[in-house]
Coordinates of C-alpha atoms and ligand atoms in Angstrom, one line a residue:
A1 CA -42.0 -4.6 -50.1
S2 CA -39.4 -1.9 -50.1
N3 CA -39.1 1.6 -51.6
I4 CA -35.3 1.5 -51.8
T5 CA -34.0 1.7 -55.3
T6 CA -31.1 -0.5 -56.6
E7 CA -28.8 2.5 -56.9
S8 CA -29.4 3.6 -53.3
L9 CA -29.0 0.1 -52.1
Q10 CA -25.7 -0.2 -53.9
K11 CA -24.5 3.1 -52.2
Y12 CA -25.5 2.0 -48.8
R13 CA -24.1 -1.5 -49.2
E14 CA -20.7 0.1 -50.2
E15 CA -20.8 2.3 -47.1
I16 CA -21.8 -0.7 -44.9
S17 CA -18.9 -2.8 -46.3
T18 CA -16.4 -0.2 -44.9
L19 CA -17.8 -0.5 -41.3
L20 CA -16.1 -2.4 -38.4
K21 CA -17.5 -5.9 -38.3
E22 CA -17.7 -8.4 -35.5
D23 CA -19.1 -12.0 -35.4
G24 CA -22.7 -11.8 -34.3
W25 CA -24.9 -14.4 -32.7
S26 CA -24.7 -16.8 -35.7
P27 CA -22.3 -17.2 -38.7
F28 CA -24.8 -15.6 -41.1
F29 CA -25.6 -12.7 -38.7
H30 CA -22.5 -10.6 -38.3
L31 CA -22.8 -7.2 -36.7
C32 CA -21.4 -3.9 -37.9
L33 CA -20.8 -0.8 -36.0
Y34 CA -22.6 2.3 -37.3
K35 CA -22.5 5.6 -35.4
G36 CA -22.0 3.9 -32.0
F37 CA -24.5 1.0 -32.4
W38 CA -24.3 -2.6 -33.7
F39 CA -26.5 -3.5 -36.6
H40 CA -27.2 -6.5 -38.8
P41 CA -26.4 -5.2 -42.2
F42 CA -29.8 -6.1 -43.6
F43 CA -31.5 -3.7 -41.2
L44 CA -28.9 -1.0 -41.9
D45 CA -29.5 -0.1 -45.5
G46 CA -33.2 0.6 -44.7
A47 CA -32.1 2.7 -41.8
M48 CA -29.7 4.7 -44.0
Y49 CA -32.4 5.1 -46.6
A50 CA -34.9 6.4 -44.0
Q51 CA -32.3 8.9 -42.7
D52 CA -31.9 10.2 -46.2
H53 CA -35.5 10.1 -47.4
F54 CA -38.1 9.8 -44.7
Q55 CA -40.1 13.0 -44.4
A56 CA -42.1 13.0 -41.2
Q57 CA -45.3 15.0 -40.8
P58 CA -45.7 16.8 -37.5
S59 CA -48.7 14.7 -36.6
D60 CA -46.8 11.4 -37.2
I61 CA -46.2 9.3 -34.0
F62 CA -43.3 6.9 -33.7
L63 CA -43.3 3.7 -31.6
C64 CA -39.7 3.2 -30.8
S65 CA -38.0 0.3 -29.0
A66 CA -34.9 -1.9 -28.9
M67 CA -35.6 -5.4 -30.2
K68 CA -37.7 -7.8 -28.1
T69 CA -39.1 -5.4 -25.6
G70 CA -42.7 -5.9 -26.5
C71 CA -43.2 -3.7 -29.6
T72 CA -45.7 -6.3 -31.1
W73 CA -47.9 -5.6 -28.1
L74 CA -47.3 -1.8 -28.2
K75 CA -48.2 -1.8 -31.9
S76 CA -51.4 -3.7 -31.4
L77 CA -52.5 -1.6 -28.5
S78 CA -51.6 1.7 -30.3
F79 CA -53.3 0.5 -33.5
A80 CA -56.5 -0.5 -31.6
I81 CA -56.5 2.8 -29.7
A82 CA -55.9 5.0 -32.8
T83 CA -58.5 3.2 -35.0
R84 CA -61.2 2.5 -32.5
G85 CA -63.5 5.0 -34.3
Q86 CA -63.2 2.9 -37.5
Y87 CA -63.2 -0.6 -36.2
D88 CA -64.4 -2.8 -33.3
E89 CA -63.0 -6.1 -32.3
S90 CA -65.0 -8.0 -35.0
T91 CA -63.7 -5.8 -37.8
S92 CA -60.2 -4.9 -36.7
P93 CA -57.5 -5.6 -39.3
L94 CA -55.5 -7.0 -36.3
R95 CA -57.7 -10.1 -36.8
T96 CA -56.2 -10.9 -40.1
I97 CA -52.9 -8.9 -40.4
V98 CA -49.9 -9.5 -38.2
P99 CA -49.4 -6.3 -36.0
H100 CA -46.1 -5.6 -37.7
D101 CA -47.9 -5.2 -41.0
C102 CA -50.4 -2.8 -39.4
I103 CA -47.7 -0.4 -38.3
P104 CA -44.6 -0.5 -40.5
F105 CA -41.0 -0.3 -39.4
L106 CA -39.1 2.7 -40.8
E107 CA -35.9 0.9 -41.3
Y108 CA -37.4 -1.8 -43.5
G109 CA -38.1 0.8 -46.1
E110 CA -41.8 -0.2 -46.1
Y111 CA -43.4 3.0 -44.9
S112 CA -45.7 3.7 -47.7
T113 CA -46.7 0.2 -48.6
A114 CA -48.0 -1.0 -45.2
E115 CA -51.2 -3.0 -45.3
G116 CA -54.2 -1.7 -43.6
P117 CA -55.5 1.9 -43.3
R118 CA -53.2 4.9 -43.5
I119 CA -52.8 6.0 -39.9
P120 CA -50.0 8.3 -38.7
L121 CA -48.2 5.6 -36.7
F122 CA -44.8 4.3 -37.5
A123 CA -42.4 2.0 -35.6
S124 CA -38.6 1.9 -35.4
H125 CA -35.9 0.1 -33.6
L126 CA -33.4 2.9 -34.4
P127 CA -31.6 4.5 -31.5
Y128 CA -32.7 8.1 -30.8
T129 CA -29.6 9.7 -32.3
L130 CA -30.1 7.8 -35.6
L131 CA -33.8 8.6 -36.2
P132 CA -34.3 10.5 -39.4
K133 CA -33.8 14.2 -38.7
S134 CA -37.2 15.3 -39.9
I135 CA -38.8 13.3 -37.0
I136 CA -37.0 15.5 -34.5
D137 CA -37.3 18.7 -36.6
S138 CA -41.1 18.3 -37.0
G139 CA -41.5 17.8 -33.2
C140 CA -43.1 14.4 -33.7
K141 CA -44.3 12.5 -30.7
I142 CA -42.4 9.3 -29.8
V143 CA -43.4 6.4 -27.5
Y144 CA -40.4 4.5 -26.3
L145 CA -40.8 1.0 -24.8
C146 CA -38.1 -0.8 -22.9
R147 CA -37.9 -3.9 -20.8
D148 CA -35.8 -5.7 -18.2
P149 CA -32.6 -6.5 -20.0
K150 CA -32.5 -10.1 -18.8
D151 CA -35.9 -10.9 -20.3
T152 CA -35.1 -8.8 -23.4
F153 CA -31.9 -10.9 -23.9
V154 CA -33.6 -14.2 -23.4
S155 CA -36.4 -13.2 -25.8
M156 CA -33.9 -12.1 -28.4
W157 CA -31.9 -15.3 -28.2
H158 CA -35.1 -17.4 -28.8
F159 CA -36.2 -15.1 -31.6
F160 CA -33.1 -15.3 -33.6
G161 CA -33.2 -19.0 -33.3
K162 CA -36.5 -18.9 -35.2
L163 CA -35.4 -16.7 -38.1
K164 CA -35.1 -18.9 -41.2
N165 CA -32.4 -18.0 -43.6
K166 CA -33.3 -18.2 -47.3
K167 CA -29.9 -19.8 -48.1
P168 CA -29.3 -22.1 -45.2
R169 CA -25.6 -22.2 -44.3
E170 CA -23.5 -24.1 -41.9
G171 CA -24.0 -23.3 -38.2
G172 CA -27.0 -22.0 -36.3
L173 CA -27.3 -19.6 -33.4
V174 CA -24.5 -19.5 -30.9
S175 CA -25.2 -21.0 -27.4
I176 CA -27.1 -18.9 -25.0
E177 CA -23.9 -18.5 -22.9
E178 CA -22.0 -17.1 -25.9
A179 CA -24.8 -14.8 -26.9
F180 CA -24.9 -13.6 -23.3
E181 CA -21.2 -12.7 -23.4
L182 CA -21.8 -10.7 -26.6
F183 CA -24.9 -9.0 -25.1
C184 CA -22.9 -7.9 -22.0
K185 CA -20.3 -6.4 -24.3
G186 CA -23.0 -4.4 -26.1
L187 CA -22.9 -6.7 -29.1
S188 CA -26.5 -7.3 -30.0
S189 CA -28.8 -6.1 -32.7
Y190 CA -29.3 -2.3 -32.1
G191 CA -27.1 -2.6 -29.1
P192 CA -25.5 -1.7 -26.7
Y193 CA -29.0 -2.1 -25.1
W194 CA -28.2 0.4 -22.3
E195 CA -27.2 3.0 -24.8
H196 CA -30.4 2.5 -26.7
V197 CA -32.5 2.9 -23.6
L198 CA -30.5 5.9 -22.2
G199 CA -30.7 7.8 -25.5
Y200 CA -34.5 7.9 -25.3
W201 CA -34.7 8.2 -21.5
K202 CA -32.6 11.4 -21.5
E203 CA -34.6 12.9 -24.3
S204 CA -37.9 12.0 -22.4
L205 CA -36.6 14.0 -19.5
E206 CA -35.9 17.0 -21.7
R207 CA -39.1 16.8 -23.7
P208 CA -41.7 14.9 -21.7
D209 CA -44.5 16.3 -23.8
K210 CA -43.0 14.6 -26.9
I211 CA -41.6 11.4 -25.6
L212 CA -43.6 8.9 -23.6
F213 CA -41.3 6.5 -21.9
L214 CA -42.8 3.1 -21.0
K215 CA -41.6 -0.2 -19.5
Y216 CA -43.0 -3.6 -20.5
E217 CA -43.3 -4.4 -16.8
D218 CA -45.5 -1.4 -16.2
M219 CA -47.6 -2.3 -19.2
T220 CA -48.0 -5.8 -17.8
N221 CA -48.7 -4.8 -14.2
D222 CA -51.1 -1.9 -15.0
T223 CA -52.2 -2.3 -18.6
E224 CA -55.2 -0.1 -18.1
A225 CA -53.2 2.9 -16.9
C226 CA -50.8 2.5 -19.9
V227 CA -53.6 2.2 -22.4
K228 CA -55.2 5.4 -21.1
K229 CA -51.8 7.1 -21.1
L230 CA -51.3 6.1 -24.7
A231 CA -54.7 7.4 -25.8
E232 CA -54.0 10.8 -24.1
F233 CA -50.6 11.0 -25.6
F234 CA -52.1 10.3 -29.1
D235 CA -54.6 13.1 -28.4
C236 CA -57.6 10.8 -28.4
P237 CA -58.3 10.2 -24.7
F238 CA -61.1 7.8 -23.9
S239 CA -64.4 9.5 -23.1
L240 CA -66.4 8.6 -20.0
E241 CA -68.9 7.1 -22.4
E242 CA -66.3 4.9 -23.9
E243 CA -65.0 3.9 -20.5
R244 CA -68.6 3.0 -19.4
K245 CA -69.0 0.9 -22.5
G246 CA -65.9 -1.1 -21.6
I247 CA -63.9 0.0 -24.7
V248 CA -60.7 0.2 -22.7
Q249 CA -61.1 -3.3 -21.3
G250 CA -62.1 -4.6 -24.7
I251 CA -58.9 -3.3 -26.3
I252 CA -56.8 -4.7 -23.5
K253 CA -58.4 -8.1 -23.9
F254 CA -58.2 -8.1 -27.6
C255 CA -54.5 -7.2 -27.6
S256 CA -53.6 -9.7 -24.8
F257 CA -51.0 -12.3 -25.4
E258 CA -53.6 -15.0 -25.1
N259 CA -55.9 -13.5 -27.7
L260 CA -53.4 -12.3 -30.3
S261 CA -51.2 -15.4 -30.2
N262 CA -54.3 -17.6 -30.8
L263 CA -55.5 -15.8 -33.9
D264 CA -54.9 -17.8 -37.1
V265 CA -52.8 -15.1 -38.7
N266 CA -50.4 -15.1 -35.8
K267 CA -50.4 -18.9 -35.4
T268 CA -49.8 -19.9 -39.0
G269 CA -48.9 -16.8 -41.1
K270 CA -45.4 -15.9 -42.0
Q271 CA -43.5 -12.8 -43.1
V272 CA -41.0 -12.8 -45.9
K273 CA -38.0 -10.7 -45.1
K274 CA -35.1 -9.5 -47.2
D275 CA -32.8 -12.3 -46.1
G276 CA -35.2 -15.0 -45.0
F277 CA -38.6 -15.5 -43.5
L278 CA -40.2 -15.5 -40.1
E279 CA -43.2 -17.3 -38.9
N280 CA -45.6 -14.8 -37.2
S281 CA -45.8 -17.1 -34.2
A282 CA -42.1 -16.1 -33.4
Y283 CA -43.4 -12.8 -32.1
F284 CA -45.4 -14.6 -29.5
R285 CA -43.4 -16.8 -27.2
K286 CA -44.4 -16.5 -23.5
G287 CA -45.1 -12.8 -22.8
K288 CA -44.1 -13.1 -19.1
I289 CA -42.0 -11.1 -16.7
G290 CA -39.0 -13.0 -15.3
D291 CA -38.8 -15.9 -17.8
W292 CA -35.0 -15.2 -17.8
R293 CA -34.8 -17.4 -14.6
N294 CA -35.6 -20.4 -16.7
H295 CA -32.7 -19.8 -19.1
L296 CA -29.9 -17.9 -17.2
T297 CA -28.2 -18.6 -13.9
A298 CA -28.7 -16.3 -11.0
E299 CA -25.0 -15.2 -11.5
M300 CA -25.6 -14.3 -15.1
G301 CA -28.7 -12.3 -14.0
A302 CA -26.7 -10.4 -11.4
R303 CA -23.9 -9.7 -13.8
L304 CA -26.2 -8.1 -16.3
D305 CA -28.0 -6.2 -13.6
N306 CA -24.6 -4.8 -12.4
I307 CA -23.7 -3.8 -15.9
M308 CA -27.0 -2.0 -16.3
E309 CA -26.7 -0.3 -12.9
E310 CA -23.3 1.0 -13.8
K311 CA -24.3 2.2 -17.2
L312 CA -27.5 3.9 -16.0
R313 CA -26.0 5.4 -12.8
G314 CA -27.0 9.0 -12.3
S315 CA -29.6 8.8 -15.0
G316 CA -32.6 8.3 -12.6
L317 CA -33.6 5.2 -14.6
N318 CA -33.4 1.7 -13.2
F319 CA -34.9 -1.8 -13.8
Ligands
LIG401 P1 -41.0 -13.3 -24.7 O1 -40.0 -13.8 -25.7 O2 -40.3 -13.0 -23.4 O3 -42.2 -14.1 -24.6 P2 -41.2 -7.7 -29.6 O4 -42.6 -7.6 -29.9 O5 -40.5 -6.4 -29.3 O6 -40.5 -8.5 -30.7 O7 -41.0 -8.4 -28.2 C1 -41.4 -9.8 -28.1 C2 -41.8 -10.1 -26.7 O8 -43.1 -9.6 -26.4 C3 -41.9 -11.6 -26.6 O9 -41.5 -11.9 -25.2 C4 -43.4 -11.8 -26.8 O10 -43.9 -13.1 -26.3 C5 -44.0 -10.6 -26.1 N1 -45.4 -10.3 -26.5 C6 -45.8 -10.4 -27.8 N2 -47.1 -10.0 -27.8 C7 -47.5 -9.8 -26.5 C8 -48.7 -9.3 -25.9 N3 -49.8 -9.2 -26.6 N4 -48.7 -9.1 -24.6 C9 -47.6 -9.3 -23.9 N5 -46.4 -9.7 -24.4 C10 -46.3 -9.9 -25.7

């Protein structure tokens, strides 16, 4: 479902056709450079449309992240926190709707057609500098989620391997070694990864009341603290009564990898995208910290760590 008209689409496609292009991670996934970041063209027209048309309300909250840093989990937790007055575990739309359809992505042009109840939560993979201007002008709150780059990379490589193209063409995904080379050069969807993270990190230091900066690893190691932090940030902190009733623990358990990945909708459902389709199960792979060790050599890991260290030097952020 998209709000983008054929005329707008035509205009954006023309602009996209003038951008610098590089081979991406597969023959049907080239990347193009738009305002300092690499995009798959099919995510870019929606981003351009959102920049031109999305009108944020001051009370809207945005869940932002680069790809594969855990936004499915963040969306589920945020949705469960924000709607806990309306639903409990047995009635939650998260039981029957994939988390991505409960909180829409801005750049898919789907923001007024999401399924489920209207709640002021939106998601985006856009870099901070490319968010629609009204989000910043309206002083909207933003949650940013990042993750260790090695696990992010490994998660992304597996994910793109699962995206099914509508018109199957020759050639699949490049090898993990080739994709790694590209990632290290910044050539990945919404990359360079470090620029994505840095943009939000710097802004979170400037405006800590508006930007909550989270790491997947912290969410994993202390989920309860993060869930409480999210509720406070959304201006709906858990009451003592709620805590006593175990609502926080209930949300954590319901949104856990084990529970969500075993729901029918996430096991067997699929989402039809502009250029293909994706089985919902692709959003749930392992959900572990450090899985990169099973796919990259120690040298590759050290190389990416060094790149990140160099890029983030002096920022106060590290992984
Ligand atoms: P892995 O591929 O390392 O398993 P995104 O949601 O941004 O696309 O990120 C996907 C990553 O988050 C995947 O990581 C996925 O398994 C993990 N994930 C999905 N749901 C999760 C959950 N409820 N708890 C923890 N991790 C989750």
